[in-house]
Amino acid sequence: MKPYFISTAIDYTNAVPHIGHTYEKILADVLARYQRLRDREVFFLTGVDQHGQKVQQAAEKQGISPQAFTNALSQEFLNLWKELGISYDAWASTTDPIHKSVVQKILSHLLEKGWLYKASYQGYYSVRQEQFLTDKERGVDGAFGDQWGEVVFLEEENWYFRLSKCHSWLLSFLEKTPNFVTPSFRQSELKNAVLKMNGDLCISRPKSRLSWGIELPFDPEFVVYVWFDALINYISFAGYLQEESKNHFSTLWPCDAHLIGKDILIPAHGIYWPCMLHAMGFSDDQMPHLLVHGFWTLNGEKISKSTGNVFDVHQAIQRFGLAALRYYLMRDVVMGRDADFSEERLLSRYHAELSNGLGNLLNRSLGMVSRYRPEGLLRVSLTEECTTLLEEHLNLVHRYCKEMDSSLVHAGLETMVEIVTRTNVFIDTTAPWKLAKEPDQESRLSAVLMTLLQSIRIAATLILPITPDAGAKILSQLALEPLVLRDEIIIPELPEKYFAGRATPVFPRLLEELSTDATISPK
Ligand code: MSP
């Protein structure tokens, strides 16, 4: 089976990572870990976008080289992903010589095939924002606003990619590939944008105003436009155009999910990228799939360094713990929709579903096993009430897989919560503490305890991709392996004589003061 290839957007290294980048990387990590549980080989690519105007400007401000500046910021991302347990397989950094050489090879190829041309462009240019302005940027009075600073009329030569030549191809591709973008309402937005698209894409910047980029192999006075460079990371770090020995590209491509935020669908990923691939000679069934997530706000406002509406993710991990943060970010948002970060909701989800839910079920159950079977739990045949419950659980596991296959992690987690709830009801109805007092119920009690252990094993398996450390801790306390989520799911038998590990709280309650005095200070 083809390995599951998931990539995230590569983050700009002009600022430190915030909760938006964090959410995206955790979501990709969860989907990658889920596929591994499915026993599928995974290639998870993430990284940093290191070229461009903003990096050059920020470096200039600090009086250091762009390379030194971007290295330091890239390290911030690497550190955070390590702290968050992001299990990526490959790291894309666009200043990597291999990436640069692939970008240059692609450009030469596109030139050869007639996809690129040089032309001069005349227009109004904002010196402050270093970009050409169009009539769209004019205010109601017809003037360019103060935000553009000094605006001059400029004529500049540049290289262009014949995007307009792809127009009808892209429209027909979208028509016949309704699931190119998920969620589907984003594909409709994309189609509308494609209908309005016109003109070609300027893919170069003269070195006189931007030197921090990849040089055009056939015109050294220019560097490549940062988006053209960045999008290519998805193939350059997957082995495209590389020596035979390193080339696993044909087994990996197409990418199963480019996970991106809604702000970079149009035009970059939805228009430029498929057109670039089409021009490079990729066929329609070699197009990747785009998985588009929504935006997080903080206190209902846009997350923004300049307004101070941002918080330190390291501090959030310290305060809530990794499990609570990862769980909340995956549980409290509908994939594709926006969400507002709320500490109150984080605490209430965590306490209700993890501390009082799964965590408490684990403690209670292990407590009963060691209390009622201190000499070990001998395997018995399960009674009907037990097999019925486990069958219901298995149905929920199948639902979990269906939701996770559609990247609906919040809905997948609902099944985990339901398994815990049903198991608690099972404890109340079978009342093991009563069975323990009745000698003729010995075998039934063993069956009930075995079913509790199996139920928790199932719930722990489902939570493994979301909170890997906590999931592994639960399984180690159970002294059981997780399930393998193949198409046919089998619950392995317990050993003939079972001894549980020691019960220690996996989801400790967070300090009560956090519920009332819960503010994360701005960085
Ligand atoms: N460098 C480009 C991507 C190039 S991909 C070939 C970029 N970088 S970014 O740092 O600005 O954003 C990285 C990712 O974080 C994007 O997918 C973006 O949508 C996502 N987010 C940025 N802010 C976000 C929120 N507030 N909420 C959720 N995701 C957000 O764009």
XYZ file of C-alpha atoms and ligand atoms in Angstrom:
554
model
C 0.000 0.000 0.000
C 1.210 3.494 -0.806
C 2.571 5.255 2.302
C 0.303 7.932 3.731
C 1.932 11.265 2.854
C 0.849 14.254 4.912
C 2.440 17.688 4.840
C 1.726 20.935 6.643
C 2.287 24.485 5.507
C 5.889 25.454 6.089
C 5.967 28.275 8.613
C 7.374 31.695 7.887
C 10.435 32.344 9.995
C 9.758 36.035 10.369
C 8.038 35.573 13.745
C 7.822 33.072 16.584
C 5.284 30.223 16.390
C 1.813 30.831 17.835
C -1.256 28.776 18.604
C -2.350 28.778 14.934
C 0.859 27.103 13.722
C 0.681 24.838 16.764
C -2.843 23.663 15.993
C -1.911 22.791 12.425
C 1.162 20.781 13.420
C -0.730 18.892 16.140
C -3.550 18.078 13.721
C -1.066 16.736 11.172
C 0.659 14.773 13.920
C -2.643 13.253 15.055
C -3.546 12.190 11.509
C -0.053 10.742 10.986
C -0.146 8.826 14.268
C -3.628 7.541 13.456
C -2.402 6.156 10.123
C 0.495 4.456 11.911
C -2.057 2.810 14.220
C -3.779 1.630 11.036
C -0.491 -0.138 10.351
C 0.189 2.109 7.371
C 3.594 3.523 6.540
C 3.607 7.308 6.962
C 5.641 10.165 5.545
C 4.956 13.343 7.519
C 6.646 16.456 6.182
C 6.781 19.826 7.874
C 9.291 22.643 8.036
C 10.039 26.297 7.600
C 9.722 28.879 4.855
C 12.913 30.874 5.148
C 13.159 33.188 2.163
C 11.379 36.404 1.242
C 11.026 40.050 1.954
C 9.831 39.778 5.537
C 12.806 37.693 6.630
C 15.219 40.030 4.847
C 13.621 43.076 6.481
C 13.510 41.545 9.964
C 17.159 40.502 9.690
C 18.151 43.996 8.528
C 16.394 45.489 11.551
C 18.470 43.286 13.856
C 21.649 43.930 11.884
C 22.292 40.247 11.228
C 22.358 38.141 8.077
C 19.060 36.667 6.861
C 20.572 33.202 7.239
C 21.481 33.808 10.897
C 18.059 35.327 11.509
C 16.140 32.485 9.893
C 18.294 29.839 11.583
C 17.420 31.236 15.009
C 13.697 31.371 14.247
C 13.718 27.911 12.660
C 15.204 26.625 15.902
C 12.239 28.104 17.799
C 9.883 26.050 15.638
C 12.012 22.924 16.018
C 12.064 23.332 19.799
C 8.339 23.787 20.043
C 7.543 20.811 17.807
C 9.819 18.694 19.987
C 8.083 19.886 23.126
C 4.703 19.094 21.569
C 5.771 15.618 20.436
C 5.260 16.288 16.714
C 6.346 13.051 15.012
C 7.420 14.368 11.614
C 9.567 12.233 9.315
C 11.191 14.960 7.233
C 12.071 18.587 7.830
C 11.727 21.048 4.964
C 13.861 24.133 5.255
C 13.928 26.139 2.069
C 17.554 27.238 2.410
C 18.601 23.584 2.155
C 20.916 23.164 -0.903
C 18.943 20.143 -2.121
C 15.737 22.161 -2.188
C 17.454 25.057 -3.956
C 18.789 22.766 -6.635
C 15.358 21.174 -7.229
C 13.744 24.623 -7.534
C 16.386 25.637 -10.070
C 16.009 22.419 -12.068
C 12.245 22.971 -12.209
C 12.708 26.554 -13.389
C 15.100 25.515 -16.150
C 12.703 22.812 -17.248
C 9.751 25.235 -17.297
C 11.808 27.733 -19.319
C 12.739 25.041 -21.804
C 9.094 24.044 -22.199
C 8.052 27.637 -22.874
C 6.206 28.217 -19.582
C 8.321 31.240 -18.565
C 8.950 34.586 -20.223
C 10.517 37.904 -19.300
C 8.493 41.089 -19.565
C 8.488 44.550 -18.246
C 5.739 45.828 -15.991
C 4.765 49.405 -15.319
C 2.760 50.400 -12.308
C 2.499 52.066 -8.941
C 4.868 50.621 -6.408
C 4.801 50.953 -2.615
C 8.333 51.500 -1.347
C 7.337 50.651 2.203
C 5.491 47.401 1.384
C 7.774 46.632 -1.562
C 4.984 45.565 -3.873
C 3.175 46.772 -6.952
C -0.279 48.198 -6.276
C -3.385 47.812 -8.378
C -6.626 49.782 -8.457
C -7.957 47.466 -5.746
C -5.565 49.148 -3.318
C -6.949 52.628 -3.986
C -9.229 54.199 -1.397
C -12.648 55.731 -2.171
C -10.884 59.020 -2.952
C -8.824 57.222 -5.611
C -5.567 57.662 -3.673
C -3.348 54.969 -2.161
C -3.736 55.112 1.624
C -1.074 55.958 4.200
C -0.385 52.286 4.890
C 1.459 52.106 1.556
C 3.911 54.882 2.478
C 5.694 56.485 -0.474
C 4.177 55.280 -3.774
C 6.201 55.713 -6.986
C 5.552 54.902 -10.631
C 7.995 52.223 -11.627
C 8.868 50.109 -14.599
C 10.453 46.774 -13.779
C 11.461 43.706 -15.756
C 10.557 40.332 -14.308
C 9.991 36.713 -15.156
C 6.456 35.417 -15.551
C 4.854 31.983 -15.410
C 2.078 31.418 -17.984
C -0.643 30.843 -15.405
C -3.323 31.981 -17.847
C -2.504 28.997 -20.081
C -3.758 26.709 -17.276
C -7.106 28.418 -16.786
C -9.359 26.038 -18.676
C -7.405 22.993 -17.526
C -7.829 24.013 -13.857
C -11.557 24.580 -14.280
C -12.086 21.204 -15.870
C -9.840 19.553 -13.270
C -11.933 21.016 -10.435
C -15.087 19.929 -12.199
C -13.997 16.316 -12.437
C -12.248 16.225 -9.034
C -14.869 17.405 -6.530
C -12.743 16.256 -3.601
C -9.544 18.092 -4.562
C -10.212 20.337 -1.550
C -11.773 19.359 1.784
C -14.098 20.698 3.210
C -16.183 20.952 0.054
C -17.331 24.524 0.684
C -13.700 25.541 0.217
C -13.635 23.868 -3.174
C -16.655 26.003 -4.162
C -14.801 29.124 -3.020
C -11.813 28.044 -5.056
C -13.903 27.450 -8.154
C -15.336 30.967 -7.899
C -11.849 32.395 -7.603
C -10.632 30.420 -10.613
C -13.512 31.774 -12.686
C -12.263 35.281 -11.936
C -8.571 34.520 -12.392
C -6.701 36.386 -15.086
C -3.143 37.220 -16.023
C 0.135 35.416 -15.472
C 2.147 34.994 -12.302
C 5.237 37.080 -11.662
C 7.733 34.557 -10.279
C 10.848 36.680 -9.835
C 12.075 39.642 -7.827
C 15.017 41.764 -8.986
C 17.965 41.337 -6.654
C 18.170 45.107 -6.408
C 15.185 45.071 -4.065
C 15.217 41.508 -2.724
C 18.346 39.450 -2.552
C 17.230 36.845 0.004
C 15.958 34.084 -2.241
C 16.910 31.394 -4.720
C 18.671 32.736 -7.783
C 17.103 32.113 -11.206
C 19.490 29.668 -12.884
C 19.188 31.470 -16.238
C 19.133 35.080 -15.016
C 21.286 35.774 -11.931
C 19.940 39.297 -11.501
C 16.745 37.791 -10.095
C 15.619 35.603 -7.216
C 12.511 33.403 -7.168
C 9.255 34.729 -5.707
C 8.938 33.199 -2.244
C 5.676 31.304 -2.874
C 7.039 29.635 -6.002
C 10.014 28.475 -3.950
C 7.976 27.453 -0.878
C 5.341 25.353 -2.668
C 8.043 23.233 -4.249
C 9.059 21.992 -0.773
C 6.262 19.421 -0.987
C 8.092 17.566 -3.736
C 11.736 18.544 -3.202
C 11.764 17.029 0.306
C 9.955 13.937 -0.926
C 12.795 13.043 -3.290
C 11.638 14.647 -6.560
C 14.413 14.914 -9.186
C 16.928 13.384 -6.817
C 19.460 10.628 -7.352
C 18.045 7.160 -7.764
C 19.308 5.977 -4.358
C 17.409 8.686 -2.466
C 14.439 8.654 -4.736
C 11.349 7.355 -3.006
C 9.235 10.017 -4.695
C 7.298 7.707 -6.990
C 6.112 5.656 -4.007
C 5.146 8.706 -1.951
C 3.461 11.013 -4.417
C 0.718 12.239 -4.657
C 0.440 13.775 -1.222
C -2.670 12.516 0.611
C -3.098 15.773 2.518
C -1.494 19.182 2.237
C -2.799 20.501 5.542
C -3.089 24.288 5.309
C -5.013 27.187 6.814
C -7.864 28.835 4.935
C -5.785 31.969 4.263
C -3.376 30.184 1.942
C -5.815 28.233 -0.204
C -6.458 31.031 -2.709
C -4.417 31.685 -4.743
C -1.273 29.851 -3.567
C -2.330 26.237 -2.974
C -5.557 26.190 -4.935
C -4.358 27.960 -8.089
C -0.574 28.364 -8.335
C 0.340 24.918 -7.024
C -1.835 22.701 -9.258
C -0.918 24.869 -12.257
C 2.783 24.569 -11.445
C 2.461 20.791 -11.165
C 0.451 20.645 -14.392
C 3.140 22.645 -16.198
C 5.832 20.346 -14.776
C 4.027 17.434 -16.410
C 2.102 15.921 -13.473
C -1.085 14.205 -14.652
C -4.508 14.913 -13.138
C -4.403 11.817 -10.974
C -1.017 12.978 -9.658
C -2.525 16.073 -8.080
C -2.339 16.265 -4.285
C -5.312 16.649 -1.966
C -5.779 19.886 -0.004
C -7.078 19.716 3.545
C -8.019 23.172 4.743
C -8.469 24.067 8.402
C -10.027 27.154 9.940
C -8.498 29.892 12.032
C -8.089 30.207 15.783
C -8.856 33.481 17.419
C -7.958 34.506 20.947
C -10.612 36.236 23.062
C -12.620 36.609 19.868
C -9.865 38.662 18.218
C -7.382 37.896 15.493
C -4.103 36.471 16.828
C -1.555 39.153 16.129
C 1.877 39.921 17.428
C 1.510 43.587 16.620
C -1.611 44.051 18.784
C -0.205 41.779 21.516
C -3.114 39.352 21.111
C -0.962 36.254 21.266
C 0.186 33.896 23.971
C 3.223 31.836 24.605
C 2.609 28.196 23.686
C 5.462 26.992 25.948
C 3.713 28.685 28.830
C 0.425 27.008 27.917
C 2.120 23.589 27.957
C 3.583 24.356 31.381
C 0.273 25.507 32.695
C -2.114 22.876 31.370
C 0.196 20.029 30.407
C 0.670 18.609 26.955
C -2.258 16.178 27.087
C -4.791 18.858 28.021
C -3.563 21.250 25.337
C -3.423 18.680 22.536
C -6.783 17.216 23.540
C -8.515 20.575 23.661
C -7.149 21.762 20.317
C -8.388 18.579 18.652
C -11.683 18.247 20.506
C -13.124 21.717 20.603
C -13.065 22.627 16.931
C -14.912 21.263 13.944
C -12.361 20.550 11.228
C -12.466 23.312 8.633
C -14.244 25.821 10.898
C -12.842 28.654 12.995
C -12.562 28.404 16.780
C -11.859 30.713 19.677
C -9.266 29.649 22.238
C -10.856 29.524 25.673
C -9.074 28.414 28.817
C -12.396 27.766 30.480
C -13.430 25.338 27.750
C -10.013 23.710 27.800
C -10.335 23.050 31.522
C -13.897 21.863 31.345
C -13.253 19.438 28.426
C -10.134 18.121 30.110
C -11.752 17.617 33.483
C -15.008 16.140 32.198
C -13.680 13.851 29.488
C -10.168 12.976 30.635
C -9.771 13.411 34.424
C -13.296 12.361 35.408
C -13.844 10.304 32.270
C -11.109 8.033 30.993
C -8.681 8.682 33.873
C -11.206 7.901 36.555
C -12.421 4.780 34.750
C -8.824 3.536 34.650
C -8.246 4.149 38.352
C -11.527 2.608 39.384
C -11.026 -0.454 37.245
C -7.421 -1.137 38.185
C -8.413 -0.605 41.817
C -11.111 -3.280 41.520
C -8.827 -5.717 39.709
C -6.171 -5.516 42.421
C -8.751 -5.537 45.228
C -10.806 -8.484 43.972
C -8.056 -10.444 42.252
C -4.847 -9.792 44.232
C -3.462 -13.182 43.167
C -3.959 -12.414 39.466
C -7.046 -12.444 37.234
C -7.570 -15.853 35.651
C -9.022 -15.816 32.151
C -12.636 -16.995 31.900
C -15.199 -17.090 29.085
C -17.025 -13.820 28.701
C -20.721 -13.669 29.523
C -23.233 -12.232 27.090
C -23.404 -8.844 28.814
C -19.633 -8.590 28.314
C -19.495 -9.635 24.655
C -22.396 -7.304 23.884
C -20.551 -4.349 25.385
C -17.333 -5.170 23.531
C -19.231 -5.529 20.263
C -20.779 -2.113 20.806
C -17.317 -0.741 21.481
C -16.036 -2.261 18.251
C -18.839 -0.573 16.323
C -17.718 2.694 17.869
C -14.116 1.973 16.877
C -15.264 1.563 13.278
C -17.073 4.884 13.545
C -13.885 6.418 14.954
C -11.925 5.158 11.943
C -14.523 6.550 9.558
C -14.337 9.978 11.205
C -10.545 9.967 11.385
C -10.280 8.850 7.751
C -12.258 12.008 6.972
C -9.915 14.028 9.255
C -12.814 14.753 11.632
C -10.810 14.313 14.825
C -13.361 16.026 17.080
C -16.003 13.503 15.947
C -13.552 10.621 16.286
C -12.977 11.623 19.898
C -16.707 11.571 20.565
C -16.616 7.808 20.131
C -13.869 7.546 22.756
C -16.003 9.550 25.175
C -18.962 7.309 24.401
C -16.951 4.164 25.106
C -16.007 5.567 28.520
C -19.616 6.525 29.298
C -20.962 3.114 28.284
C -18.293 1.364 30.332
C -19.205 3.407 33.393
C -22.852 2.441 32.921
C -21.696 -1.193 32.630
C -19.919 -0.880 35.987
C -23.046 0.551 37.588
C -25.288 -2.192 36.223
C -22.978 -5.122 36.948
C -21.889 -3.681 40.335
C -18.636 -5.651 40.780
C -18.558 -4.778 44.510
C -21.773 -6.805 44.936
C -20.519 -9.669 42.781
C -17.398 -9.829 44.946
C -19.559 -10.693 47.930
C -21.307 -13.588 46.201
C -19.159 -16.741 45.849
C -21.313 -18.149 43.012
C -20.610 -14.989 40.961
C -16.855 -15.478 40.915
C -16.621 -16.293 37.229
C -18.997 -13.473 36.288
C -16.900 -11.024 38.289
C -13.770 -12.138 36.439
C -15.558 -11.656 33.114
C -16.698 -8.177 34.141
C -13.174 -7.185 35.206
C -11.731 -8.549 31.968
C -14.281 -6.524 30.016
C -13.348 -3.377 31.912
C -9.700 -3.879 31.049
C -10.505 -4.498 27.391
C -12.778 -1.447 27.276
C -10.036 0.793 28.617
C -7.535 -0.741 26.194
C -9.901 0.228 23.367
C -10.407 3.784 24.637
C -6.650 4.187 25.199
C -5.971 3.064 21.630
C -8.333 5.695 20.296
C -6.710 8.442 22.309
C -3.149 7.410 21.413
C -2.841 9.672 18.325
C -4.220 12.652 20.226
C -2.349 12.345 23.534
C 0.388 9.804 22.774
C 2.199 9.987 26.113
C -0.936 9.699 28.190
C -2.270 6.899 25.965
C 0.989 4.978 26.357
C 0.896 5.489 30.134
C -2.598 4.030 30.335
C -1.593 1.013 28.272
C 1.463 0.491 30.427
C -0.650 0.603 33.603
C -2.975 -1.906 31.958
C 0.091 -3.878 30.858
C -1.639 -4.341 27.495
C -0.797 -3.552 23.875
C -2.993 -1.173 21.870
C -5.326 -2.519 19.206
C -4.158 -2.392 15.608
C -6.829 -0.546 13.659
C -6.893 -2.706 10.532
C -10.093 -3.089 8.525
C -10.904 -6.118 10.595
C -10.245 -5.206 14.211
C -9.426 -7.937 16.673
C -9.326 -7.480 20.443
C -6.460 -9.700 21.581
C -7.206 -12.065 24.479
C -5.904 -11.195 27.909
C -3.136 -13.453 29.236
C -4.279 -16.570 31.070
C -3.258 -15.017 34.334
C -3.352 -11.273 34.266
C -1.640 -8.789 36.587
C -2.240 -5.085 36.115
C 0.406 -2.412 36.485
C 0.248 0.125 39.279
C -2.503 2.733 38.966
C -1.244 6.297 38.998
C -3.268 9.293 37.820
C -2.744 9.941 34.115
C -4.924 13.032 33.867
C -4.449 14.819 37.204
C -6.943 17.567 37.860
C -5.465 20.931 37.072
C -5.196 23.363 39.953
C -8.594 24.823 40.746
C -7.091 28.286 40.736
C -6.559 27.840 37.018
C -10.317 27.776 36.522
C -10.763 31.188 38.052
C -7.466 32.952 37.574
C -6.773 31.570 34.144
C -5.047 34.059 31.956
C -1.967 33.422 29.929
C 0.111 36.500 29.787
C 1.089 37.863 26.393
C 4.607 37.021 25.316
N 4.931 30.234 4.639
C 3.563 30.197 4.276
C 3.139 28.796 3.878
C 3.912 28.200 2.741
S 3.389 26.556 2.433
C 4.143 26.134 1.000
C 2.711 30.646 5.476
N 3.313 30.633 6.662
S 2.616 31.125 8.015
O 3.625 30.966 9.026
O 2.070 32.412 7.860
O 1.438 30.156 8.318
C 1.684 28.772 8.509
C 0.372 28.017 8.707
O -0.226 28.455 9.920
C -0.634 28.290 7.590
O -1.286 27.110 7.183
C -1.611 29.234 8.228
O -2.896 29.137 7.690
C -1.584 28.726 9.666
N -2.069 29.737 10.598
C -1.572 30.980 10.812
N -2.373 31.615 11.709
C -3.390 30.801 12.076
C -4.443 30.870 13.004
N -4.685 31.946 13.705
N -5.206 29.769 13.170
C -4.960 28.596 12.500
N -3.972 28.490 11.633
C -3.241 29.589 11.315
O 1.557 30.964 5.272
